[in-house]
Short mmCIF file of C-alpha atoms and ligand atoms in Angstrom, two decimals:
data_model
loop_
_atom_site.label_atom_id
_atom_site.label_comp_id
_atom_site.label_asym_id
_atom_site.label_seq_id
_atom_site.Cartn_x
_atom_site.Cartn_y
_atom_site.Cartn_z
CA UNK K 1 0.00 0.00 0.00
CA UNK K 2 1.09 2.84 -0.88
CA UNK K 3 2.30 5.36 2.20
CA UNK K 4 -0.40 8.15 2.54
CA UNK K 5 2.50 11.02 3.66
CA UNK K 6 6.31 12.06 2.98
CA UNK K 7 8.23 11.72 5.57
CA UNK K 8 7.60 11.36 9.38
CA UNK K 9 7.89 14.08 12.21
CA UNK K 10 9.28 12.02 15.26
CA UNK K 11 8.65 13.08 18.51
CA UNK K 12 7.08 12.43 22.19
CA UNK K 13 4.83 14.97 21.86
CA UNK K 14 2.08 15.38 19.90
CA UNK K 15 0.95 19.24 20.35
CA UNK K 16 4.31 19.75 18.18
CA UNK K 17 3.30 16.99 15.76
CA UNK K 18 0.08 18.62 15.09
CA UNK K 19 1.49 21.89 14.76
CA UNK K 20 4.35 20.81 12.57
CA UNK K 21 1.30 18.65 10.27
CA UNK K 22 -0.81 21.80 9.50
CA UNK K 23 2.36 24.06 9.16
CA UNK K 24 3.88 21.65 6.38
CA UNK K 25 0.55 20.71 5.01
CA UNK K 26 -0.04 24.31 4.10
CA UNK K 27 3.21 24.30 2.68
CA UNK K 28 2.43 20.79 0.58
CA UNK K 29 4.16 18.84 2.49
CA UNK K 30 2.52 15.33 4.31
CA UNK K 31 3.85 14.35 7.92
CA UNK K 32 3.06 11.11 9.44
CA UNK K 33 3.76 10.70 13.26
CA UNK K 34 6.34 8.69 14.78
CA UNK K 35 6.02 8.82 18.41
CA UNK K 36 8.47 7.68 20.79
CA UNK K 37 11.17 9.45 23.43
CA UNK K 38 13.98 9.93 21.50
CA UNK K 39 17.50 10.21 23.02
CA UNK K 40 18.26 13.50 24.07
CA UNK K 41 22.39 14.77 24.81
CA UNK K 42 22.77 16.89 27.29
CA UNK K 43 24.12 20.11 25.65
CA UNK K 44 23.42 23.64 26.05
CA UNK K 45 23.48 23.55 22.24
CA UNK K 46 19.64 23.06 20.87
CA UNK K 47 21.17 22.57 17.42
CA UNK K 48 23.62 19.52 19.01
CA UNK K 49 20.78 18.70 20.78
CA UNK K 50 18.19 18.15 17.59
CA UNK K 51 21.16 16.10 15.55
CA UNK K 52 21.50 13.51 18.00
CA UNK K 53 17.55 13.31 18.20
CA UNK K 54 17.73 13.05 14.29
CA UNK K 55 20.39 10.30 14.57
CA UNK K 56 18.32 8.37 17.33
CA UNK K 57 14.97 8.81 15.08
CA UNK K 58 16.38 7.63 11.70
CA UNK K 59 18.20 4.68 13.22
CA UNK K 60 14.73 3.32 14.84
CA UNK K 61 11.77 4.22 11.91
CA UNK K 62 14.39 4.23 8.44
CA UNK K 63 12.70 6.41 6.77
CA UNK K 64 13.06 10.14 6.04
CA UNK K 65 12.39 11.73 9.53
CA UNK K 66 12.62 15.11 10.58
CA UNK K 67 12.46 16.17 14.34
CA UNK K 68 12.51 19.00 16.43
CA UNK K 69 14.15 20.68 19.69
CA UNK K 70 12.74 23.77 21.05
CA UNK K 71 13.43 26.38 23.60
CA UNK K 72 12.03 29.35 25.12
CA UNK K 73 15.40 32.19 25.80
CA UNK K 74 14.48 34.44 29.49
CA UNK K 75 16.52 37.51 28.81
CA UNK K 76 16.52 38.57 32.28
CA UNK K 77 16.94 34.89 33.08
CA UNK K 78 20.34 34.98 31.13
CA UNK K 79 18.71 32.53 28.51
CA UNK K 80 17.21 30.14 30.99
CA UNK K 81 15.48 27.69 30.42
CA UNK K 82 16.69 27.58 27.26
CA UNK K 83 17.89 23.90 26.49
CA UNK K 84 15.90 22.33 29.78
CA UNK K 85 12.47 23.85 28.77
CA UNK K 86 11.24 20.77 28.38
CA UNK K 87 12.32 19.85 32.31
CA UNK K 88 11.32 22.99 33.26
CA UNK K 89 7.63 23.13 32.55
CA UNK K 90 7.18 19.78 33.73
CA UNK K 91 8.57 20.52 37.04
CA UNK K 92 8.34 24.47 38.03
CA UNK K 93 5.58 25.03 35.13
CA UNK K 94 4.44 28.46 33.68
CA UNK K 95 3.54 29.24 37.82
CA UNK K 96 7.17 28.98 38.22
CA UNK K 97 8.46 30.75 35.81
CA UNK K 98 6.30 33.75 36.43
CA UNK K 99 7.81 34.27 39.91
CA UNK K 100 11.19 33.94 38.58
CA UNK K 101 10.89 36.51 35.61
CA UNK K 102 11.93 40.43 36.95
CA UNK K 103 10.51 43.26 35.03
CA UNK K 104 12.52 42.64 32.13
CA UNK K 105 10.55 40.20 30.42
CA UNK K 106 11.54 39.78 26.77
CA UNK K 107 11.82 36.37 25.61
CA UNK K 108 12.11 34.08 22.72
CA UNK K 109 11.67 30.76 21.33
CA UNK K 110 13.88 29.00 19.45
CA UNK K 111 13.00 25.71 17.13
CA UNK K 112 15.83 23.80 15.46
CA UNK K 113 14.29 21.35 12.91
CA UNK K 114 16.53 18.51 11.92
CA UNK K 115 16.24 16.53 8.44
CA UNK K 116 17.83 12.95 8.75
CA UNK K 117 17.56 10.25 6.12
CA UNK K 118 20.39 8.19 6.84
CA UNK K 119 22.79 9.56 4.19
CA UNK K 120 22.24 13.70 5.34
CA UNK K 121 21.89 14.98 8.15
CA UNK K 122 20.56 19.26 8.13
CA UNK K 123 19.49 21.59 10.17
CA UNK K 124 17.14 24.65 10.16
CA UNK K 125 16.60 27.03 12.47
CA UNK K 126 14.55 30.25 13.72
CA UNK K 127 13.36 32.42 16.40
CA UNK K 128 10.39 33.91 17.18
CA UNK K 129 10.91 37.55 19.57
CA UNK K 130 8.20 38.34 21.97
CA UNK K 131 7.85 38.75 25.90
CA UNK K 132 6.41 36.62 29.07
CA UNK K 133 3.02 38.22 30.31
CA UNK K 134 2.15 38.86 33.86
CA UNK K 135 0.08 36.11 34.29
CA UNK K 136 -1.03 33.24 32.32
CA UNK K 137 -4.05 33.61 29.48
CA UNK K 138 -5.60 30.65 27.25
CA UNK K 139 -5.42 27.45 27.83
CA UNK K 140 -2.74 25.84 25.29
CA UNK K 141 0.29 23.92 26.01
CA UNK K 142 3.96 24.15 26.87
CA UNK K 143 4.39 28.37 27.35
CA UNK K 144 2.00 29.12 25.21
CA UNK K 145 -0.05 30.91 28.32
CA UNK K 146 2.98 33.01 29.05
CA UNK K 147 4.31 33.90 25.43
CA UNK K 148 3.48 37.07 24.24
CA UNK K 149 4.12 37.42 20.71
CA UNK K 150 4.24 40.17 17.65
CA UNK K 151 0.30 40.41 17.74
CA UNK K 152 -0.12 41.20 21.63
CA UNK K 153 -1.61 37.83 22.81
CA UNK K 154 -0.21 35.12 24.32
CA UNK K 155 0.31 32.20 22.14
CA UNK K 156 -2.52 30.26 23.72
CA UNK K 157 -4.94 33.22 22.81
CA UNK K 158 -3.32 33.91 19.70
CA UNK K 159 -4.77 33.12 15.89
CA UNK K 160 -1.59 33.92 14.20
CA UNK K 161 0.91 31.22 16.38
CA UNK K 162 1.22 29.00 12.92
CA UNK K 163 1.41 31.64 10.91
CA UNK K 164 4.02 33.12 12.93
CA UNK K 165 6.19 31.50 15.37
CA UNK K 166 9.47 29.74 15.76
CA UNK K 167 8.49 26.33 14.65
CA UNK K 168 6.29 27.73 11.40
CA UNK K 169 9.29 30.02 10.49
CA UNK K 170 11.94 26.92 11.13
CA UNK K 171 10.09 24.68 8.99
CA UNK K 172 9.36 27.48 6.34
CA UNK K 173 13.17 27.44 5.68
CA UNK K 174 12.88 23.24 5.86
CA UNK K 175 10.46 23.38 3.53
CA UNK K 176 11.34 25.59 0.80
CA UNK K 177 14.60 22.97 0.88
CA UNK K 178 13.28 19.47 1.02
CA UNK K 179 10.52 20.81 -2.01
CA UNK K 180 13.86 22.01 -3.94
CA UNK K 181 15.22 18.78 -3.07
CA UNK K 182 12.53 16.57 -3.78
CA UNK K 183 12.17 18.29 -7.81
CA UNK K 184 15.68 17.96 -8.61
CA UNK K 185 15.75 14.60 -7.22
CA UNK K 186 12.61 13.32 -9.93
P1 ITT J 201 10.44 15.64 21.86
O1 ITT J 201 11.86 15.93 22.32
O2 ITT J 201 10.03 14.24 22.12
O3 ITT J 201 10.18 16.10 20.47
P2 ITT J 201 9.73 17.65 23.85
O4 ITT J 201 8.42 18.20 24.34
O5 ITT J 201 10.70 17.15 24.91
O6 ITT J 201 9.42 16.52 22.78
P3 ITT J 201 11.59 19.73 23.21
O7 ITT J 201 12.77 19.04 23.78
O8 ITT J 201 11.74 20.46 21.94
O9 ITT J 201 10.40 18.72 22.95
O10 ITT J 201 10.98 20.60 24.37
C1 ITT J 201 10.80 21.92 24.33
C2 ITT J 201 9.79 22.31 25.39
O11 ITT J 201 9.63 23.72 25.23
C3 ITT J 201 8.42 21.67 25.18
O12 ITT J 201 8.25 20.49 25.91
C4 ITT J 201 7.49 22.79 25.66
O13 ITT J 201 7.36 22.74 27.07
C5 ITT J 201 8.27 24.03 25.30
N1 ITT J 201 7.85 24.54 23.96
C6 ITT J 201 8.51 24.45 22.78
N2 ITT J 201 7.81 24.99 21.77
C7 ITT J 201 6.66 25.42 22.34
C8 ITT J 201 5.50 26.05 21.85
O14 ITT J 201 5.34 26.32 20.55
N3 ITT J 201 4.53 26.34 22.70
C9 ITT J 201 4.65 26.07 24.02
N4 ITT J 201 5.70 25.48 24.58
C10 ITT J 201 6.70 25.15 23.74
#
């Protein structure tokens, strides 16, 4: 039978999957799902960080595979949490981080999208600028409650967050590649 999408986004967590699906189905592009927990190094580096992911993925589903690592940058937080977002919401949360932020909140998230299909390995990344709110509005996941971006409402609130944010503008730049990729490749 033939396979009903183009390569697969593999991750533990599906809020990214489905954002990553519409993103790249808007852009022509079909994702199937590959769940699992993928290895993660420990690095400070999310672009490290999303390789070894890649490596991990490939080696397990062999077949084209993109993934993802993401990270929300605290200014006043010197960058924190940065690589440990992940670790961070699920222990301290959004009600943590709210304490911890000063007045200087400007922020930004960071999404490093890795291609790997067992002969090339490439990366694409992108940042989104915004700020952390005062208290948390909507009800989405991750920091979307907190994340204030270019249109004034948190990313839980906000309309525009595919249209707009790290991971869209991360796998814009994936996308315009693998399509180029894909035609000269036929
Ligand atoms: P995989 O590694 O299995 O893909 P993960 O959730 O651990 O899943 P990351 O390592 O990229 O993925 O974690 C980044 C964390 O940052 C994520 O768990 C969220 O808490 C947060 N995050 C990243 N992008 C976000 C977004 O668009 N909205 C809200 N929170 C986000």
């Amino acid at each position: 039978m033939p396979l009903s999408y183009d390569l697969v986004f593999a991750s533990s967590n599906r809020h990214k999957y489905s954002e990553a699906r519409q993103i790249l189905g808007s852009l022509g592009i079909k994702l199937g799902f590959f769940r699992c927990r993928l290895e993660e190094l420990q690095s400070d580096s999310l672009a490290k960080i999303a390789a070894g992911k890649a490596k991990d993925a490939f080696s397990r589903c062999k077949r084209p595979v993109i993934v993802e690592d993401a990270g929300l940058f605290i200014d006043s937080l010197g960058g924190f949490p940065g690589p440990y977002s992940s670790y961070v919401q699920d222990t301290i949360g959004n009600r943590g981080i709210l304490k911890l932020v000063g007045s200087k909140r400007s922020a930004r998230f960071v999404s490093v999208v890795t291609y790997c299909d067992g002969r090339l390995l490439k990366s694409f990344d992108a940042s989104v600028s915004g700020h952390i709110s005062r208290r948390q509005s909507g009800s989405g996941w991750g920091y979307d409650p907190i994340f204030v971006g270019s249109d004034s409402e948190t990313f839980a609130r906000s309309r525009l967050k595919n249209e707009s944010s790290h991971r869209y503008r991360a796998l814009k730049k994936f996308s315009s590649w693998y399509l180029r990729t894909q035609k000269s490749t036929c």
